[in-house]
Amino acid sequence: MENRQGILLESGTNELEIVEFGIGSNKFGINVIKVKEIINPVPVTFVPHTHKNVEGLIELRGEVLPVVNVAEALGFPPSKNPSQDKFIVSEFNQQKIIFHVHTVTQIHRLSWNQIEKPSEMFQGLESQTTGVIRLNGEMLLLLDFEKIVVDINPDSGINSKQVKKLGKRERSNKRIVVAEDSPLLRQLLHDTLTEAGFENLEFFENGKDALNYLENLIEAGENAVSDVKLVITDVEMPQMDGHHLTKRIKEHKELAKVPIIIFSSLITEDLRHKGQLVGADAQVSKPEIAELILLIDELIL
């Protein structure tokens, strides 16, 4: 798996690769660019008084990493075949975490437009799911690993206290377009950006809807470049991801000058170049909301 990190997809194609894994008979997926490697389970050091979803710690190449039991986090029973279990070593939100799953099967290359928004039909799993993929007559669910981590450690998420540390701020009516698929993060971003003084906010749950909004402004005769002062986008979103959205905006003759900030858990030194290739004006790793606000100030005030 480590070698696959060198075979990153071309930026802005609206494609992704998914590692398929199993919990019991259920099939799930994780974006391959979050995965550093996949290893066989090793002995885990139990740590008392930790969250129930955390099995403990392991040492891997000199690093001490937490192990999260995905079955426990989703409310599924333990593995029936522990000898076949796998550890997915992941990196996102500027941290490394190991996810204990039951099986790892294969990698799928897909387009984001093949990924559907989850619905309540999943009886509670929709809160842990960011997308649904139909493959060969079956459904594979993309898990919201960021939410799993925030449930364990709320301080690892977006925190409005960071904004309060910036001091008293002036109100601004400059319009900002935000593309973010997670309802939880949309609400957190709304509250935090409003706290920071930005009140003219337009939220969309994927890049496709955000781009349609911008193009409709142009068709309506409005000057979108002067009306919309900034676009903030996540990367992982059903229908259209943030890299493709950025590329489409920067290639559009009437939208190209609109500044774009990519705000994603996938901003790492290994992956930062993907945003640069599609023309992003800035990139910030979640959950660094204070850094995001300072960049907004720099780009539109």
XYZ file of C-alpha atoms in Angstrom:
301
model
C 0.000 0.000 0.000
C 2.863 2.384 0.686
C 3.866 2.137 -2.969
C 0.389 3.214 -4.072
C 1.013 6.626 -2.556
C 3.358 7.247 -5.479
C 0.605 6.412 -7.985
C -1.676 9.295 -7.082
C -4.429 10.076 -9.554
C -4.047 13.159 -11.712
C -5.503 16.187 -9.932
C -8.917 17.504 -10.878
C -10.240 14.444 -12.746
C -13.087 13.920 -10.240
C -11.803 10.378 -9.686
C -10.761 8.542 -6.560
C -9.607 5.132 -5.432
C -11.393 3.342 -2.600
C -9.999 0.604 -0.365
C -12.868 -1.813 0.261
C -12.975 -3.401 3.707
C -15.447 -5.470 5.656
C -17.018 -5.374 9.095
C -18.908 -8.650 9.457
C -20.817 -9.110 6.189
C -21.031 -5.356 5.583
C -18.850 -3.602 3.024
C -17.294 -0.203 3.574
C -14.688 2.009 1.950
C -11.955 4.512 2.731
C -10.293 6.895 0.277
C -6.933 5.385 -0.663
C -5.141 8.699 -0.178
C -5.946 8.503 3.534
C -4.247 5.102 3.736
C -0.535 4.821 4.457
C -0.418 1.029 4.591
C -2.364 -2.060 5.625
C -0.825 -4.464 8.131
C -1.736 -7.606 10.001
C -2.817 -7.029 13.606
C -0.100 -6.801 16.247
C -0.469 -6.871 20.042
C -2.192 -3.747 21.350
C -1.280 -2.101 24.656
C -4.462 -1.419 26.590
C -4.760 2.075 28.061
C -7.222 2.463 30.969
C -9.947 5.120 30.981
C -9.852 5.662 27.218
C -12.884 5.927 24.954
C -14.710 2.617 24.422
C -13.887 2.671 20.677
C -10.123 2.856 21.313
C -8.501 -0.552 21.743
C -5.181 0.899 22.868
C -1.798 1.778 21.404
C 0.815 0.131 19.219
C 4.309 1.176 18.223
C 4.895 1.274 14.480
C 8.315 2.288 13.148
C 9.063 4.401 16.180
C 5.649 6.061 16.353
C 3.063 5.347 19.040
C -0.351 5.220 17.360
C -3.911 4.712 18.664
C -5.963 1.753 17.420
C -9.677 2.388 16.810
C -12.052 -0.574 16.679
C -14.328 0.247 13.740
C -16.820 -2.512 14.566
C -17.251 -1.073 18.078
C -17.635 2.450 16.661
C -20.425 1.278 14.346
C -22.159 -0.959 16.882
C -21.284 -4.235 15.143
C -20.250 -7.472 16.914
C -16.569 -8.514 17.109
C -14.874 -10.355 14.280
C -15.722 -14.038 13.836
C -12.283 -14.661 12.309
C -9.776 -12.485 14.233
C -6.860 -14.127 12.415
C -8.063 -12.468 9.191
C -8.455 -9.004 10.700
C -6.451 -6.069 9.342
C -5.096 -2.762 10.634
C -5.517 0.192 8.245
C -2.823 2.766 9.007
C -4.283 6.138 8.019
C -3.288 9.788 8.014
C -5.660 12.763 7.868
C -6.356 15.911 9.892
C -2.587 16.049 10.537
C -2.641 12.863 12.589
C -2.020 9.153 12.126
C -4.581 6.642 13.371
C -4.957 2.885 12.947
C -8.410 1.482 12.166
C -9.028 -2.150 13.124
C -11.291 -3.794 10.513
C -12.281 -7.394 9.829
C -11.178 -7.807 6.205
C -9.590 -5.800 3.400
C -10.530 -7.022 -0.062
C -9.693 -4.800 -3.019
C -9.240 -1.306 -4.435
C -11.827 0.314 -6.717
C -11.182 3.258 -9.033
C -14.312 5.386 -9.335
C -15.659 8.787 -10.252
C -17.123 10.943 -7.504
C -20.312 11.199 -9.575
C -20.852 7.483 -8.921
C -21.084 8.215 -5.202
C -24.544 9.009 -3.890
C -25.539 10.978 -0.843
C -26.475 8.667 2.067
C -30.047 8.662 3.288
C -31.988 7.629 6.348
C -32.575 4.198 4.802
C -29.352 3.082 6.480
C -31.080 3.143 9.884
C -28.607 5.209 11.818
C -25.485 4.539 9.796
C -26.162 7.682 7.733
C -24.597 9.712 10.552
C -21.371 7.743 10.087
C -21.495 7.657 6.281
C -20.413 10.207 3.680
C -21.432 8.355 0.530
C -22.954 5.235 -0.992
C -21.446 3.302 -3.915
C -23.393 0.710 -5.910
C -21.037 -2.013 -7.133
C -22.021 -5.288 -8.780
C -25.469 -5.250 -7.253
C -24.198 -4.474 -3.763
C -23.782 -1.297 -1.748
C -20.498 -0.100 -0.302
C -20.644 2.676 2.294
C -17.953 5.357 2.561
C -17.392 5.881 6.271
C -16.973 9.313 7.843
C -13.671 8.603 9.571
C -13.340 12.224 10.673
C -16.601 11.909 12.638
C -15.449 8.633 14.197
C -12.327 10.431 15.433
C -14.205 13.531 16.644
C -16.635 11.300 18.567
C -13.601 9.915 20.420
C -11.838 13.256 20.848
C -14.111 16.299 20.351
C -11.112 18.634 20.646
C -9.811 17.266 17.339
C -12.730 18.899 15.490
C -13.473 22.484 14.496
C -13.570 24.595 17.629
C -15.050 28.095 17.738
C -12.845 28.876 20.737
C -9.993 29.314 18.252
C -11.947 32.189 16.694
C -12.516 33.915 20.027
C -8.736 34.010 20.482
C -8.523 36.226 17.381
C -10.237 38.994 19.356
C -13.115 41.321 18.417
C -13.857 41.219 14.706
C -15.814 43.489 12.363
C -18.919 42.248 10.550
C -18.560 41.598 6.805
C -21.301 41.214 4.179
C -18.963 39.835 1.522
C -20.410 36.666 0.037
C -18.577 33.373 0.616
C -19.545 30.099 -1.064
C -18.792 26.940 0.946
C -18.870 23.358 -0.410
C -18.874 20.761 2.378
C -20.706 17.440 2.356
C -20.828 16.781 6.103
C -23.968 18.279 7.742
C -22.093 18.455 11.052
C -19.193 20.374 9.519
C -21.497 22.655 7.526
C -23.140 23.696 10.786
C -19.792 24.094 12.557
C -18.414 26.171 9.679
C -21.555 28.299 9.612
C -21.345 28.995 13.340
C -17.605 29.597 13.309
C -17.521 31.829 10.228
C -20.454 33.821 11.598
C -18.561 34.204 14.880
C -15.630 35.500 12.822
C -17.840 38.174 11.250
C -18.742 36.598 7.909
C -22.522 36.495 7.642
C -23.212 36.307 3.887
C -22.638 32.567 3.490
C -23.936 30.160 0.843
C -23.519 26.457 1.715
C -23.633 23.494 -0.680
C -23.244 19.803 0.061
C -21.041 19.031 -2.949
C -18.928 20.673 -5.617
C -21.497 20.116 -8.355
C -24.158 22.159 -6.560
C -21.666 24.927 -5.765
C -20.545 25.152 -9.404
C -24.158 25.178 -10.628
C -24.876 28.063 -8.258
C -21.950 30.089 -9.604
C -22.828 29.370 -13.230
C -26.474 30.272 -12.599
C -25.379 33.642 -11.236
C -23.593 34.308 -14.513
C -26.561 33.156 -16.605
C -28.817 35.449 -14.574
C -26.656 38.372 -15.607
C -25.016 38.883 -12.246
C -21.300 39.530 -12.076
C -20.257 36.485 -10.058
C -16.655 37.610 -9.813
C -17.588 40.793 -7.983
C -20.524 39.297 -6.066
C -18.823 36.148 -4.753
C -15.607 37.052 -2.965
C -14.360 33.577 -2.036
C -14.999 29.838 -2.390
C -14.117 27.416 0.417
C -14.245 23.746 -0.501
C -13.700 20.357 1.040
C -12.008 17.706 -1.129
C -14.029 14.533 -0.520
C -17.622 15.102 -1.685
C -20.152 13.002 -3.627
C -20.886 14.014 -7.238
C -17.937 16.424 -7.550
C -14.868 16.675 -5.347
C -13.107 19.856 -4.321
C -10.130 19.431 -6.644
C -12.395 19.111 -9.676
C -14.520 22.048 -8.492
C -11.374 24.164 -8.146
C -10.174 23.163 -11.607
C -13.543 23.984 -13.203
C -13.693 27.402 -11.549
C -10.116 28.296 -12.450
C -10.692 27.260 -16.082
C -13.903 29.345 -16.329
C -13.271 32.705 -18.006
C -15.719 34.564 -15.760
C -14.930 32.774 -12.499
C -11.176 32.265 -12.697
C -10.340 35.260 -10.495
C -12.477 34.080 -7.563
C -10.077 32.990 -4.784
C -10.428 29.386 -3.621
C -9.343 27.901 -0.298
C -9.305 24.119 0.019
C -10.210 23.217 3.607
C -9.781 19.472 3.975
C -8.528 16.687 6.200
C -6.349 15.622 3.255
C -3.955 18.578 3.291
C -0.633 16.892 3.983
C 2.834 17.588 2.607
C 2.470 14.546 0.341
C -0.863 15.731 -1.066
C -0.595 19.528 -1.038
C 0.658 19.508 -4.622
C -2.716 18.182 -5.829
C -4.421 21.420 -4.800
C -1.630 23.496 -6.286
C -1.981 21.726 -9.632
C -5.638 22.727 -9.949
C -4.976 26.354 -8.989
C -6.094 26.631 -5.361
C -5.111 29.989 -3.856
C -4.590 28.443 -0.416
C -4.980 25.127 1.409
C -5.707 24.541 5.087
C -5.907 21.260 6.968
C -8.958 20.619 9.093
C -9.566 21.496 11.845
C -7.346 24.628 11.766
C -10.244 27.066 11.646
C -8.227 30.041 12.958
C -5.730 29.607 10.103
C -8.644 29.425 7.659
C -10.086 32.705 8.934
C -6.731 34.475 8.704
C -6.455 33.333 5.087
C -9.985 34.602 4.365
C -8.936 37.962 5.787
C -5.863 37.969 3.575
C -7.754 37.105 0.399
C -10.924 39.225 0.622
C -10.623 42.003 3.201
